[in-house]
Each structure stands twice: as structure tokens, then as C-alpha cells.
Coordinates of C-alpha atoms and ligand atoms in Angstrom, one line a residue:
X148 CA 0.0 0.0 0.0
X149 CA 1.4 3.3 -1.0
X150 CA 2.0 5.9 1.7
X151 CA 1.2 9.5 1.0
X152 CA 0.6 12.6 3.0
X153 CA -2.9 13.3 4.1
X154 CA -4.4 16.7 4.7
X155 CA -7.8 16.5 6.4
X156 CA -9.8 19.5 7.6
X157 CA -12.2 17.5 9.8
X158 CA -11.7 16.1 13.2
X159 CA -8.9 13.6 12.5
X160 CA -5.3 14.9 12.5
X161 CA -3.1 14.9 9.4
X162 CA -1.2 11.7 9.0
X163 CA 1.7 10.0 7.2
X164 CA 4.0 12.7 6.0
X165 CA 6.5 11.2 3.7
X166 CA 9.5 12.7 2.1
X167 CA 9.3 12.9 -1.7
X168 CA 12.2 13.1 -4.1
X169 CA 12.8 16.4 -5.9
X170 CA 10.9 16.5 -9.2
X171 CA 8.8 18.6 -11.4
X172 CA 5.5 18.5 -9.7
X173 CA 3.8 17.0 -6.6
X174 CA 1.0 14.7 -7.4
X175 CA -2.0 15.9 -5.4
X176 CA -5.3 14.0 -5.2
X177 CA -8.3 15.7 -3.6
X178 CA -11.5 13.9 -2.8
X179 CA -13.6 16.7 -4.2
X180 CA -13.2 19.3 -7.0
X181 CA -13.5 22.1 -4.5
X182 CA -10.3 21.0 -2.7
X183 CA -8.7 20.2 -6.1
X184 CA -9.4 23.8 -7.2
X185 CA -7.9 25.3 -4.1
X186 CA -4.9 23.1 -4.4
X187 CA -4.4 24.4 -7.9
X188 CA -4.7 28.0 -6.7
X189 CA -2.0 27.5 -4.1
X190 CA 0.2 24.8 -5.9
X191 CA 0.3 26.5 -9.3
X192 CA 2.7 24.6 -11.7
X193 CA 4.4 22.8 -8.8
X194 CA 1.5 20.5 -8.5
X195 CA -0.5 18.1 -10.7
X196 CA -4.0 17.7 -9.3
X197 CA -6.8 15.2 -9.6
X198 CA -10.1 14.8 -7.9
X199 CA -12.0 11.6 -7.1
X200 CA -15.6 12.7 -6.6
X201 CA -17.1 15.0 -9.3
X202 CA -19.0 18.1 -8.3
X203 CA -22.3 16.8 -9.7
X204 CA -22.2 13.7 -7.4
X205 CA -23.5 13.6 -3.9
X206 CA -20.1 13.7 -2.0
X207 CA -21.6 11.4 0.7
X208 CA -22.5 8.7 -1.8
X209 CA -19.7 8.3 -4.4
X210 CA -19.2 5.0 -6.1
X211 CA -15.5 4.0 -5.8
X212 CA -14.0 3.2 -9.1
X213 CA -10.8 1.3 -10.0
X214 CA -9.4 4.6 -11.4
X215 CA -9.5 6.1 -7.9
X216 CA -7.0 3.5 -6.8
X217 CA -4.7 4.2 -9.7
X218 CA -4.8 7.9 -8.9
X219 CA -4.2 7.3 -5.2
X220 CA -1.2 5.0 -6.0
X221 CA 0.5 7.9 -7.7
X222 CA -0.3 10.5 -5.0
X223 CA 2.2 12.4 -2.9
X224 CA -0.6 14.1 -1.0
X225 CA -4.3 13.2 -0.5
X226 CA -6.6 16.1 0.6
X227 CA -9.9 15.1 2.1
X228 CA -12.8 17.0 3.5
X229 CA -13.2 14.9 6.6
X230 CA -16.1 15.1 9.2
X231 CA -17.1 11.7 7.8
X232 CA -18.1 13.2 4.4
X233 CA -16.2 10.5 2.6
X234 CA -16.6 7.7 5.2
X235 CA -18.9 5.7 2.9
X236 CA -16.4 5.3 0.1
X237 CA -12.9 6.5 0.8
X238 CA -11.6 4.3 3.6
X239 CA -11.9 1.1 1.6
X240 CA -9.6 2.6 -1.1
X241 CA -6.8 3.7 1.3
X242 CA -7.1 0.8 3.8
X243 CA -8.6 -2.3 2.2
X244 CA -8.4 -4.3 5.4
X245 CA -10.2 -1.8 7.6
X246 CA -13.8 -2.1 8.3
X247 CA -15.7 1.2 8.1
X248 CA -19.4 1.6 8.6
X249 CA -21.6 4.6 8.4
X250 CA -23.7 5.3 11.4
X251 CA -27.4 4.7 10.6
X252 CA -29.4 7.8 9.8
X253 CA -27.8 11.2 10.0
X254 CA -24.9 11.6 7.6
X255 CA -23.5 14.6 9.5
X256 CA -22.6 12.9 12.9
X257 CA -19.5 15.0 13.3
X258 CA -20.8 18.4 12.4
X259 CA -21.5 19.9 9.0
X260 CA -18.9 18.8 6.4
X261 CA -20.0 21.2 3.6
X262 CA -17.8 24.0 5.0
X263 CA -16.1 24.9 1.7
X264 CA -19.2 26.9 0.8
X265 CA -18.0 30.1 2.4
X266 CA -15.2 32.2 1.0
X267 CA -13.7 32.6 4.5
X268 CA -13.4 28.9 4.8
X269 CA -11.9 28.7 1.3
X270 CA -9.2 31.0 2.5
X271 CA -8.6 28.8 5.5
X272 CA -8.4 25.7 3.3
X273 CA -6.0 27.5 1.0
X274 CA -3.8 28.4 3.9
X275 CA -3.7 24.8 5.2
X276 CA -2.8 23.6 1.7
X277 CA 0.0 26.2 1.5
X278 CA 1.4 25.0 4.8
X279 CA 1.2 21.3 3.9
X280 CA 2.7 21.7 0.4
X281 CA 5.5 23.8 2.0
X282 CA 6.2 21.0 4.6
X283 CA 6.4 18.4 1.8
X284 CA 8.5 20.5 -0.5
X285 CA 10.4 23.1 1.6
X286 CA 12.4 24.5 -1.4
X287 CA 9.1 25.6 -2.9
X288 CA 7.8 27.3 0.2
X289 CA 8.3 30.8 -1.0
X290 CA 6.5 30.0 -4.3
X291 CA 3.5 28.5 -2.4
X292 CA 3.5 31.6 -0.1
X293 CA 3.3 33.9 -3.1
X294 CA 0.6 31.9 -4.7
X295 CA -1.5 31.9 -1.5
X296 CA -1.1 35.7 -1.1
X297 CA -2.3 36.2 -4.7
X298 CA -5.3 33.8 -4.1
X299 CA -6.1 35.6 -0.9
X300 CA -6.2 39.0 -2.7
X301 CA -8.3 37.7 -5.6
X302 CA -10.7 36.2 -3.1
X303 CA -11.0 39.4 -1.2
X304 CA -11.8 41.3 -4.4
X305 CA -14.4 38.7 -5.4
X306 CA -16.0 38.7 -2.0
X307 CA -16.7 42.4 -2.4
X308 CA -18.6 41.6 -5.6
X309 CA -20.5 38.6 -4.0
X310 CA -21.3 40.6 -0.9
X311 CA -22.7 43.5 -2.9
X312 CA -24.8 41.3 -5.1
X313 CA -26.3 39.5 -2.0
X314 CA -26.6 42.5 0.3
X315 CA -30.3 43.4 -0.7
X316 CA -31.4 39.8 0.3
X317 CA -30.1 39.7 3.9
X318 CA -32.6 38.0 6.1
X319 CA -34.5 36.4 3.2
X320 CA -36.1 33.1 4.2
X321 CA -35.3 30.0 2.2
X322 CA -35.6 26.3 2.4
X323 CA -32.9 23.9 1.2
X324 CA -33.0 20.2 0.3
X325 CA -29.9 19.0 2.1
X326 CA -28.0 20.8 4.8
X327 CA -25.3 21.7 2.3
X328 CA -25.5 25.5 2.8
X329 CA -25.1 26.6 6.4
X330 CA -21.7 28.3 5.7
X331 CA -23.0 29.8 2.5
X332 CA -26.2 31.3 4.1
X333 CA -24.2 32.6 7.1
X334 CA -21.8 34.4 4.7
X335 CA -24.7 36.2 3.1
X336 CA -27.2 36.5 5.9
X337 CA -29.9 34.3 4.5
X338 CA -32.3 32.6 6.8
X339 CA -32.9 28.8 6.3
X340 CA -36.3 28.0 7.9
X341 CA -36.5 24.3 6.9
X342 CA -35.2 21.4 4.9
X343 CA -36.8 19.0 2.4
X344 CA -34.9 16.2 4.1
X345 CA -36.1 15.5 7.7
X346 CA -32.5 14.7 8.7
X347 CA -29.3 14.8 6.6
X348 CA -29.3 11.8 4.3
X349 CA -32.9 10.8 5.2
X350 CA -35.3 11.1 2.2
X351 CA -38.4 13.3 2.5
X352 CA -41.5 11.7 4.2
X353 CA -45.1 12.7 3.5
X354 CA -45.6 14.0 7.1
X355 CA -42.4 16.1 7.0
X356 CA -43.2 17.4 3.6
X357 CA -46.7 18.5 4.8
X358 CA -45.2 20.2 7.9
X359 CA -42.6 21.9 5.8
X360 CA -45.2 23.3 3.4
X361 CA -47.3 24.7 6.2
X362 CA -44.2 26.4 7.7
X363 CA -43.2 27.8 4.3
X364 CA -46.7 29.3 3.8
X365 CA -46.6 30.8 7.3
X366 CA -43.1 32.3 6.6
X367 CA -43.9 33.2 3.0
X368 CA -40.8 31.4 1.7
X369 CA -40.3 32.0 -2.1
X370 CA -37.2 29.9 -2.8
X371 CA -36.3 26.2 -2.4
X372 CA -32.6 25.5 -3.0
X373 CA -31.8 22.0 -4.2
X374 CA -28.6 20.2 -5.1
X375 CA -28.3 18.7 -8.6
X376 CA -28.0 15.1 -7.4
X377 CA -31.4 14.9 -5.5
X378 CA -34.7 13.9 -7.0
X379 CA -36.6 17.1 -7.7
X380 CA -40.1 15.5 -7.4
X381 CA -40.7 16.4 -3.8
X382 CA -39.3 20.0 -3.9
X383 CA -41.4 20.5 -7.1
X384 CA -44.5 19.3 -5.3
X385 CA -43.8 21.6 -2.4
X386 CA -43.2 24.4 -4.9
X387 CA -46.6 23.8 -6.5
X388 CA -48.3 23.7 -3.1
X389 CA -46.6 26.8 -1.7
X390 CA -45.9 28.9 -4.8
X391 CA -42.1 28.8 -4.1
X392 CA -39.6 28.5 -6.9
X393 CA -37.1 25.5 -7.0
X394 CA -33.6 26.7 -7.7
X395 CA -30.7 24.3 -8.3
X396 CA -27.4 25.6 -7.1
X397 CA -23.9 24.1 -7.5
X398 CA -22.8 22.7 -4.2
X399 CA -19.3 22.1 -5.6
X400 CA -16.9 23.1 -8.4
X401 CA -18.1 21.1 -11.4
X402 CA -21.6 20.8 -9.9
X403 CA -23.8 22.9 -12.1
X404 CA -25.9 21.5 -15.0
X405 CA -25.2 23.4 -18.2
X406 CA -22.4 25.6 -16.8
X407 CA -18.8 24.8 -16.4
X408 CA -18.2 26.2 -12.8
X409 CA -14.5 25.3 -13.4
X410 CA -13.0 26.7 -10.2
X411 CA -13.6 28.0 -6.7
X412 CA -14.3 31.5 -8.0
X413 CA -16.7 30.4 -10.7
X414 CA -18.6 28.3 -8.0
X415 CA -19.5 31.4 -6.0
X416 CA -20.1 33.5 -9.2
X417 CA -22.6 30.8 -10.4
X418 CA -24.4 30.4 -7.1
X419 CA -24.6 34.1 -6.3
X420 CA -25.8 35.0 -9.8
X421 CA -28.3 32.1 -9.9
X422 CA -29.7 32.9 -6.5
X423 CA -30.0 36.7 -7.2
X424 CA -31.8 35.9 -10.5
X425 CA -34.2 33.6 -8.6
X426 CA -34.9 36.2 -5.9
X427 CA -35.7 38.8 -8.5
X428 CA -37.9 36.4 -10.5
X429 CA -39.8 35.5 -7.3
X430 CA -40.3 39.1 -6.4
X431 CA -38.1 39.1 -3.3
X432 CA -37.2 42.9 -3.3
Ligands
ZN98 ZN1 -24.1 16.6 3.8

């Protein structure tokens, strides 16, 4: 079994730092396209990156493929989200003898793992990647520091744009399918009053859907945010019952239908623009 460095932002500490021989580029594998994009921002041409899950897949429920093992076998660094986001599919690939089971029910037992969906957390992830790459390849530390500083500045500029676009909608009540958006809504002051899923990872039930519709009518909720990998049948039915619009946002880089959303910046551009258009169409201010 190949050993590689692991960078994990959840509850488990980073493990297995191995020295790598000097060469053109470090091979970085990230479990998601968001982490891959941030690794590219910081690593520049000193890294070659790959992701395992694609942004249009539910990151809790990815089907492991033989190609994942090939990618992992070549990796110098594996970057994972943690908080058990990947527990259903990654451990078997990196430790075939280990037995890992997901707790029944709630897929967020260790806190919400969708934390990349706020620019401030993107900045934190970028910083952690800079530190890890510098530890693995100390000769390139000044390069990674310069790349991080440039990323930080571009992100600060972009945040001004996103904040300005979202400012009129502070306090707007919305419903989301999965609990993917707590960091996103906090960043822009939106107010989530309910979820299509009764609990994270638990499909909607008729009684929960009824209660949610009643709540939405009471709160005059106009927007239901859904992720591209969930069945839209229930949210559409709730929309018909309550008059709310169903809006599919990209929960990850690569996670929009019909739009490239090729990097971390495009992810927020897409979600902010899509949401603002939906708010306007629904007559929210
Ligand atoms: Zn989740």
C-alpha cells in the first residue's frame, strides 16, 4: 500500500507525512473538485492535481472506481474534507483491510462537512494547503506563499462583488433540500427555515413534507434551494403547493448543470448569480 501525506480538515489529524524526491510537480489527489481547485490555486505549476468525486455527485454517496486506486497510488498528497463526508467510500480505497461503517441515519454525525461553501473557509483551506505543500517541498515554500497571497487577494476582491450582489437579500427566508448550505447562508445573511430532508441523508417523508409546506406558507418562503443530485419530485410538489420556486445551485466546483463552474471562484459566481436571479424572478425585493 502506497503511503502518502494526508491533509484533512475535519476532526482527524493529518497523518503519514512522507519525504518525496525532488521532481517537477507534486501529485495531489483531492476527494472533491473544490479541494482540487484550491490546491491548484496555491500549488500552481508545482502540483499536478486530480479529484476523485465529481461536483455533480453527492459527496456522501460516491461509487468508488478502479481509477481512484490508480490515482491514489501515484499521489504524494491526499486532501480530504473529513467530518465523515467520505466515510462511505474512501476508507476502503486507502485501507482495504479496515472495516468502516456509516452510522445509521444522520450523515452529519461530526458536524456539517460542507464547510467549503463560504469564501472565508476557502481562505482557511488554501492556507492549510499552503502549509502542507511547504512542509512536503520546503524548497518551494516561497512559491506557495506567493501563490497563496495572490489567491487571498483575488478572493478578497471577489468577496466584495458577491457581498454587494447578495446585500439586498439579507434575512431572506429560504428552504434547502440537504443541509449543504449553512456556511453559504451565514456568509450572506440568508435565513434557512426548513429542509426537504427530515434529517441529513434521510429522504423526505409525507408527514415532514406536509409540515414543511405549512411552515413555508406561514413564513412566505419563495425559494427552495436544491442540489443537482437529488430527485426534484418532492421539492417541485412543495413548490406547486406553496408557490415557491425551486432553484438548483452548484454545491461544488463542477456541480452545475449546463455551466462549467470550473474553479472555486466560478462556483460562487454561479451560485450568487443564480440565486439573485431567482430572488428577482420570485419578487423578493
Ligand atoms: Zn451533507
